[in-house]
Tab-separated table of C-alpha atoms and ligand atoms in Angstrom:
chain	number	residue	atom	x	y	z
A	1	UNK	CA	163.453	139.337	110.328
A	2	UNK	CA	162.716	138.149	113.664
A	3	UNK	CA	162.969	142.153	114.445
A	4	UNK	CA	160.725	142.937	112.131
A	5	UNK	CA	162.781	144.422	109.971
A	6	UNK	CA	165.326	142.965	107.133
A	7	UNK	CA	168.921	142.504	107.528
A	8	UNK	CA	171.383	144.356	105.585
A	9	UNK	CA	175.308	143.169	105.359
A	10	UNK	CA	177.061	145.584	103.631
A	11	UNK	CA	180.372	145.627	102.290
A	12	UNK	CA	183.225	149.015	102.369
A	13	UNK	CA	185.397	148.070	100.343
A	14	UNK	CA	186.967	151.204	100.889
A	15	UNK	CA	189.862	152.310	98.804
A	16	UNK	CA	190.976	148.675	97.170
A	17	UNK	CA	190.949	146.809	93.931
A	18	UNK	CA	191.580	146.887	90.674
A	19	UNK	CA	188.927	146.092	87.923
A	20	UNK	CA	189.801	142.487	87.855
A	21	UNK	CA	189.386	142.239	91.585
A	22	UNK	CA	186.790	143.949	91.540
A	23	UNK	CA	184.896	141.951	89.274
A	24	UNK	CA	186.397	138.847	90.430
A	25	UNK	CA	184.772	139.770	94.071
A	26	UNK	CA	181.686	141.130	93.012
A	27	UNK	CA	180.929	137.476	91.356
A	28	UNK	CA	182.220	135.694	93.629
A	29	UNK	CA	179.745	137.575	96.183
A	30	UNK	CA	177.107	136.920	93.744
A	31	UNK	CA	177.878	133.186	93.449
A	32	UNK	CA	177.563	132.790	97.242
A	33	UNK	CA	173.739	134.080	97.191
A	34	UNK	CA	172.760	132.201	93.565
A	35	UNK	CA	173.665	128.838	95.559
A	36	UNK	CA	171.751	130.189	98.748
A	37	UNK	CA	168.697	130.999	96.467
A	38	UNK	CA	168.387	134.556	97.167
A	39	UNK	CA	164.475	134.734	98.045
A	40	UNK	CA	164.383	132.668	100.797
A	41	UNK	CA	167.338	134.707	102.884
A	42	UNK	CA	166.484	137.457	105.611
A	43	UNK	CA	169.621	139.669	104.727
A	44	UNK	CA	169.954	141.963	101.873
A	45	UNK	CA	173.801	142.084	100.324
A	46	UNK	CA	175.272	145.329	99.413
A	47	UNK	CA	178.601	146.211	97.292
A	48	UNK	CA	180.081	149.479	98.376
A	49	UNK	CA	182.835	149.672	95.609
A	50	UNK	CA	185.244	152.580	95.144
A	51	UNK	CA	184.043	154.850	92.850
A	52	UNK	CA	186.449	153.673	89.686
A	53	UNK	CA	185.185	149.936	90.241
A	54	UNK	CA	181.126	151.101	90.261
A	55	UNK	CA	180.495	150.003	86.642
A	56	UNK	CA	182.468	146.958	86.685
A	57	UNK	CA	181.001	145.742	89.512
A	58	UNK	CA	177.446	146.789	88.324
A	59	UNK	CA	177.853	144.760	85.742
A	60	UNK	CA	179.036	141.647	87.200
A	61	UNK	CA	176.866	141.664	89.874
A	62	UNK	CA	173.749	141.955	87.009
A	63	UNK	CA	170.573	140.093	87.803
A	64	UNK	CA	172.023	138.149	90.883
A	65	UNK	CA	169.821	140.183	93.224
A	66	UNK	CA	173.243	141.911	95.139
A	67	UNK	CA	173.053	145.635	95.587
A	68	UNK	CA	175.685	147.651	94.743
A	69	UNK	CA	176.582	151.542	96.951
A	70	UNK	CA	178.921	154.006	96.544
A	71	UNK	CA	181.325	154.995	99.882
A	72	UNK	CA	180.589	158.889	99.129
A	73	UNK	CA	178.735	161.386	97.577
A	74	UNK	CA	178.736	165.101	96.925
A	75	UNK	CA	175.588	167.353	98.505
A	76	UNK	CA	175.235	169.592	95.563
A	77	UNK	CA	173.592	167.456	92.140
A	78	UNK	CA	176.152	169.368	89.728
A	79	UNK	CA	178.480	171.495	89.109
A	80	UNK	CA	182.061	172.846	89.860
A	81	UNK	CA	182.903	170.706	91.985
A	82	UNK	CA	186.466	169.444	90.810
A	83	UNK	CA	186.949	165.800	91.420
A	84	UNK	CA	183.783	165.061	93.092
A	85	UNK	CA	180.669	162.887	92.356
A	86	UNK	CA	177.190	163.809	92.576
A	87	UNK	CA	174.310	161.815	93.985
A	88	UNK	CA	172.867	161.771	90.436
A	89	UNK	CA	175.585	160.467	89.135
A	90	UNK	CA	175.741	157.036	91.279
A	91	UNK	CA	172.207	156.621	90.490
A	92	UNK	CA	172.615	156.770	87.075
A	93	UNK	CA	175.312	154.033	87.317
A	94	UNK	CA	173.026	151.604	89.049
A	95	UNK	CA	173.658	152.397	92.878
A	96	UNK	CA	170.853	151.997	95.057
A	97	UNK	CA	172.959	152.670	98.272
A	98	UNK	CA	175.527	155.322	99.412
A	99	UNK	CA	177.629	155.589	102.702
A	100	UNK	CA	177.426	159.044	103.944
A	101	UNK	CA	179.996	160.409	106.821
A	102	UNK	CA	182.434	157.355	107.725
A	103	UNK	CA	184.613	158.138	109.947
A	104	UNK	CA	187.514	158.015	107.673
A	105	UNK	CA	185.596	160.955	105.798
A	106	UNK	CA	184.997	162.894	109.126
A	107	UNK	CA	188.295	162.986	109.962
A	108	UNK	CA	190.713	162.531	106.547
A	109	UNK	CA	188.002	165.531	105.126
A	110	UNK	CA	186.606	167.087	107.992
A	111	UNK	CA	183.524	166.057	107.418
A	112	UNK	CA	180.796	167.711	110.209
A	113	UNK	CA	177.333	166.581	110.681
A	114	UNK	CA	176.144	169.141	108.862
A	115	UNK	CA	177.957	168.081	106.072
A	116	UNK	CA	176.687	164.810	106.486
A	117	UNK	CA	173.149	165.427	106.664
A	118	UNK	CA	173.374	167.886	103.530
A	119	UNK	CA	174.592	164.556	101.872
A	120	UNK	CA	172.315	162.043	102.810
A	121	UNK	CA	169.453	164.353	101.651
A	122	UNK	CA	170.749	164.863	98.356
A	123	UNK	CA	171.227	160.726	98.203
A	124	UNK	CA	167.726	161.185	99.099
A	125	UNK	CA	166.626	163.517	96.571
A	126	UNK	CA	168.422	161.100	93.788
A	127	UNK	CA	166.480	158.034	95.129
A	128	UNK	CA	169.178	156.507	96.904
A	129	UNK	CA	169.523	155.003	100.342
A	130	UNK	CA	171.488	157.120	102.397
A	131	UNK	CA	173.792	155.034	105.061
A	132	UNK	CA	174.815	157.608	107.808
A	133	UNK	CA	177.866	156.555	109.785
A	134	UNK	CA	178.413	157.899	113.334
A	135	UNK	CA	180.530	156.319	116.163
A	136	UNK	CA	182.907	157.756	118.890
A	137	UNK	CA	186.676	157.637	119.209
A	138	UNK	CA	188.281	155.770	121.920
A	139	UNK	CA	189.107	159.529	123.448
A	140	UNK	CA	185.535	159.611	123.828
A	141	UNK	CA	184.706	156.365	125.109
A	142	UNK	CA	187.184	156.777	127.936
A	143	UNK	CA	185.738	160.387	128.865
A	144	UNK	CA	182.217	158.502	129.184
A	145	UNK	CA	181.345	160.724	126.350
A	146	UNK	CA	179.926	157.655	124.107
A	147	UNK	CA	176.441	158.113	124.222
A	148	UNK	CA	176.600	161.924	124.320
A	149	UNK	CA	178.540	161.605	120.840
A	150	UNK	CA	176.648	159.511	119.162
A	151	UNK	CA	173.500	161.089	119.904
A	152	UNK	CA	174.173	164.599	119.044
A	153	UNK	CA	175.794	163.068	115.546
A	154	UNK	CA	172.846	161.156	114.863
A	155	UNK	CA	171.004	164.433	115.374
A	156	UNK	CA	173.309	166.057	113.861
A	157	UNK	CA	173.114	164.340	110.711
A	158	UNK	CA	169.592	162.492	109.910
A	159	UNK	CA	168.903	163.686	106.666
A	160	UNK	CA	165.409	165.668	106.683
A	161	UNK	CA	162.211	162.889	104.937
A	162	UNK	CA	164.526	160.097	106.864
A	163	UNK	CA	162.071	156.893	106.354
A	164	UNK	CA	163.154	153.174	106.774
A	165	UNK	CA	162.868	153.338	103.262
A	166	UNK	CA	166.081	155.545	102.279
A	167	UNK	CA	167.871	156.060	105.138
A	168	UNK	CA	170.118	153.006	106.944
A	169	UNK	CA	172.154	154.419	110.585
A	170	UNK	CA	175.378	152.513	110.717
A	171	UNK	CA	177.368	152.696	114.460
A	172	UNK	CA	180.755	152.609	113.690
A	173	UNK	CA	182.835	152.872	117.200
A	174	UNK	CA	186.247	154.556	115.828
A	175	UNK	CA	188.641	152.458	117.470
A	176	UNK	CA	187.010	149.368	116.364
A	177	UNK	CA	187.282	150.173	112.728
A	178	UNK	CA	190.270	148.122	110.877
A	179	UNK	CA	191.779	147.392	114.758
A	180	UNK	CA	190.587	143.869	115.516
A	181	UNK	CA	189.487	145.022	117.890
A	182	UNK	CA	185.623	144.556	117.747
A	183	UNK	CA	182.618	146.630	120.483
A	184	UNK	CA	181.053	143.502	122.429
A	185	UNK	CA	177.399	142.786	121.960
A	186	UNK	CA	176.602	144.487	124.769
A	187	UNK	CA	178.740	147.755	123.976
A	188	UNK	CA	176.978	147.501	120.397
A	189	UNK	CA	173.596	147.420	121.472
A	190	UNK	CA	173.963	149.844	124.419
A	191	UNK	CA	174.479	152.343	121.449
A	192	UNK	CA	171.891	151.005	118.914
A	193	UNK	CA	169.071	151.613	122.028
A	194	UNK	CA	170.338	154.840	121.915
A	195	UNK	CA	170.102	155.431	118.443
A	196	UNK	CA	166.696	153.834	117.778
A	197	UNK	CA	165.635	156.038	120.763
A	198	UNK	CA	166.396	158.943	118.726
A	199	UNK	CA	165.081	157.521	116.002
A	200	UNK	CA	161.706	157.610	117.029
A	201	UNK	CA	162.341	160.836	118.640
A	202	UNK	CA	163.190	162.079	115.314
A	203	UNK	CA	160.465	160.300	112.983
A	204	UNK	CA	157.669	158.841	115.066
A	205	UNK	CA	157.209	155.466	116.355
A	206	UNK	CA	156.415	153.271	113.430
A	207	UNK	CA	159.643	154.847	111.254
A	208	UNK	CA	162.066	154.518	114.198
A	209	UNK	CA	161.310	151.481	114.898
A	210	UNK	CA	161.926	150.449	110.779
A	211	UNK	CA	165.179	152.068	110.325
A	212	UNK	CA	167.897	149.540	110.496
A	213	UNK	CA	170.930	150.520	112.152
A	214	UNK	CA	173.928	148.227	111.190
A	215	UNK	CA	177.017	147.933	113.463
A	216	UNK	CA	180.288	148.284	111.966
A	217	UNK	CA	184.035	147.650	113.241
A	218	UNK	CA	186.212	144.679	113.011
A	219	UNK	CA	182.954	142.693	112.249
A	220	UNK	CA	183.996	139.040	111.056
A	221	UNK	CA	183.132	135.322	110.657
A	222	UNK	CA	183.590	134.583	113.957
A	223	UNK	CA	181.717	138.172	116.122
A	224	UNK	CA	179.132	138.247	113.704
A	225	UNK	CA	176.134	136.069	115.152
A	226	UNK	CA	176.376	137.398	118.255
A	227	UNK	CA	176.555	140.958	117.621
A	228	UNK	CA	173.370	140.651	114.920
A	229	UNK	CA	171.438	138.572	117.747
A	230	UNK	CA	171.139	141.988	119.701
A	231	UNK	CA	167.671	143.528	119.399
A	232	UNK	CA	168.786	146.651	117.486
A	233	UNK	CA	171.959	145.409	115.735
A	234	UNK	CA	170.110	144.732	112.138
A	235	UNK	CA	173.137	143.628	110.545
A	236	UNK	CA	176.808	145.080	109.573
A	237	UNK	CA	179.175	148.047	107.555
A	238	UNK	CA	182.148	145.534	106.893
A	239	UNK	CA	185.543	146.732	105.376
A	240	UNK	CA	188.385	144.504	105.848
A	241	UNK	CA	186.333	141.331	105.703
A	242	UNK	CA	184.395	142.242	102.811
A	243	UNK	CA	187.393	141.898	100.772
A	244	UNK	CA	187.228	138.300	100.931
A	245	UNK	CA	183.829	136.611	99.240
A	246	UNK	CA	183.865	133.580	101.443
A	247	UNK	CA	184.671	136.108	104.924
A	248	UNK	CA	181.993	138.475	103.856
A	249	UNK	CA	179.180	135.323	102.886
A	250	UNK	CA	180.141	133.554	106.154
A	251	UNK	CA	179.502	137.249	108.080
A	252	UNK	CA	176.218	137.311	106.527
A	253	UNK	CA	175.642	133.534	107.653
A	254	UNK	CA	175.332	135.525	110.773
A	255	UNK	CA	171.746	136.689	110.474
A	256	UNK	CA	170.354	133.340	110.013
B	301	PGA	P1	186.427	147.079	109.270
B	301	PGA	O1	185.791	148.426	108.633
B	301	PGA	O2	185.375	146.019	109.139
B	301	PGA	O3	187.637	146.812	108.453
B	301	PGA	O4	186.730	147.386	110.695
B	301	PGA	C1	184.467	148.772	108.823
B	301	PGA	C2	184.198	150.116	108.185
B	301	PGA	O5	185.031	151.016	108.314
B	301	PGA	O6	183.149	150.323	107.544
């Protein structure tokens, strides 16, 4: 808040749980903000289920002012399209949010920024929140090709109408992701400078300046503070400790 603009912790819980876990999670996230009293907080909290867990979830998390996000989506609204799910379709379960080019999608699916960007703008067109993942790969990093990377995929993939409003940039460094092995505060915000500077590039001033960019990789009870105290680090894309209610609440403790 003290950036002018609203934290979001957001939790990938990436391909894990069954319905009772699920549900279990979801109200024991829910729980955590009831006893905080949810309007007084500067973070918003966001559920990023797998697919099969969406409804569950939506309805556990009912009324207790969490969010609840999808990890994917499809860029066409309908049709033959075996196996996948449409933008529409997440919206019509209650999603708000939707991660858009992780870097487990990039690479297990080949994913390109094009792909990407086609995908956040039909999230867009539903009347979801796109969140558009980019980050390099260690390769990368140690060819000094960081900021070269991430600019061209953030580029690359802004969705077209981008607005603080329904689009959320999340910098994901690759070899931070499920390692341990977490960017530094500086390393984090050397990127997010670079991203909000295309941001404005991109949409003007006033909108680059509102889109929040959350870091994500490794984040945890302990990194958290100090990574969301940078000036353009607006909060986090956690997997492995969103799995944990207490881990992911005590993350988002962090903002405060
Ligand atoms: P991690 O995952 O927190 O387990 O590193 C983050 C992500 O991939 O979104």
């Amino acid at each position: 808040m003290a950036k002018g603009r609203r934290y979001l912790i957001a939790g990938n819980w990436k391909m894990n749980g069954f319905k009772k876990d699920g549900k279990e999670l979801a109200k024991a996230v829910a729980k955590h903000l009831k006893a905080a009293g949810k309007d007084d907080l500067p973070f918003d909290l966001l559920v990023c289920p797998p697919f099969t867990l969406i409804r569950g979830v939506g309805k556990a998390i009912k009324g207790s002012g969490v969010k609840l996000g999808a990890q994917d989506c499809h860029a066409a609204e309908k049709g033959a399209h075996t196996g996948d799910i449409s933008a529409p379709m997440l919206k019509d379960l209650g999603c708000e949010f939707v991660i858009v080019g992780h870097s487990e999608r990039r690479t297990n699916h080949g994913e390109k920024d094009a792909d990407v960007k086609a995908k956040a703008e039909a999230a867009i067109a539903a009347g979801l929140t796109a969140i558009v993942c980019v980050g390099e790969t260690l390769e990368q990093r140690d060819k000094r090709q960081t900021l070269a990377v991430n600019r061209r995929q953030v580029k690359g993939s802004l969705p077209k109408g981008a607005n603080a409003r329904n689009t959320v940039v999340a910098y994901e460094p690759v070899w931070a992701i499920g390692t341990g092995r977490t960017a530094t505060p500086e390393q984090a915000q050397e990127v997010h400078a670079l991203i909000r500077a295309e941001l404005v590039k991109a949409l003007g001033e006033k909108a680059g300046q509102a889109v929040r960019i959350l870091y994500g990789g490794s984040m945890n009870p302990k990194n958290a503070k100090e990574l969301m105290a940078q000036p353009d680090v607006d909060g986090g894309l956690i997997g492995g400790a969103s799995l944990k209610a207490d881990d992911f609440w005590a993350v988002a403790q962090g903002c405060l």
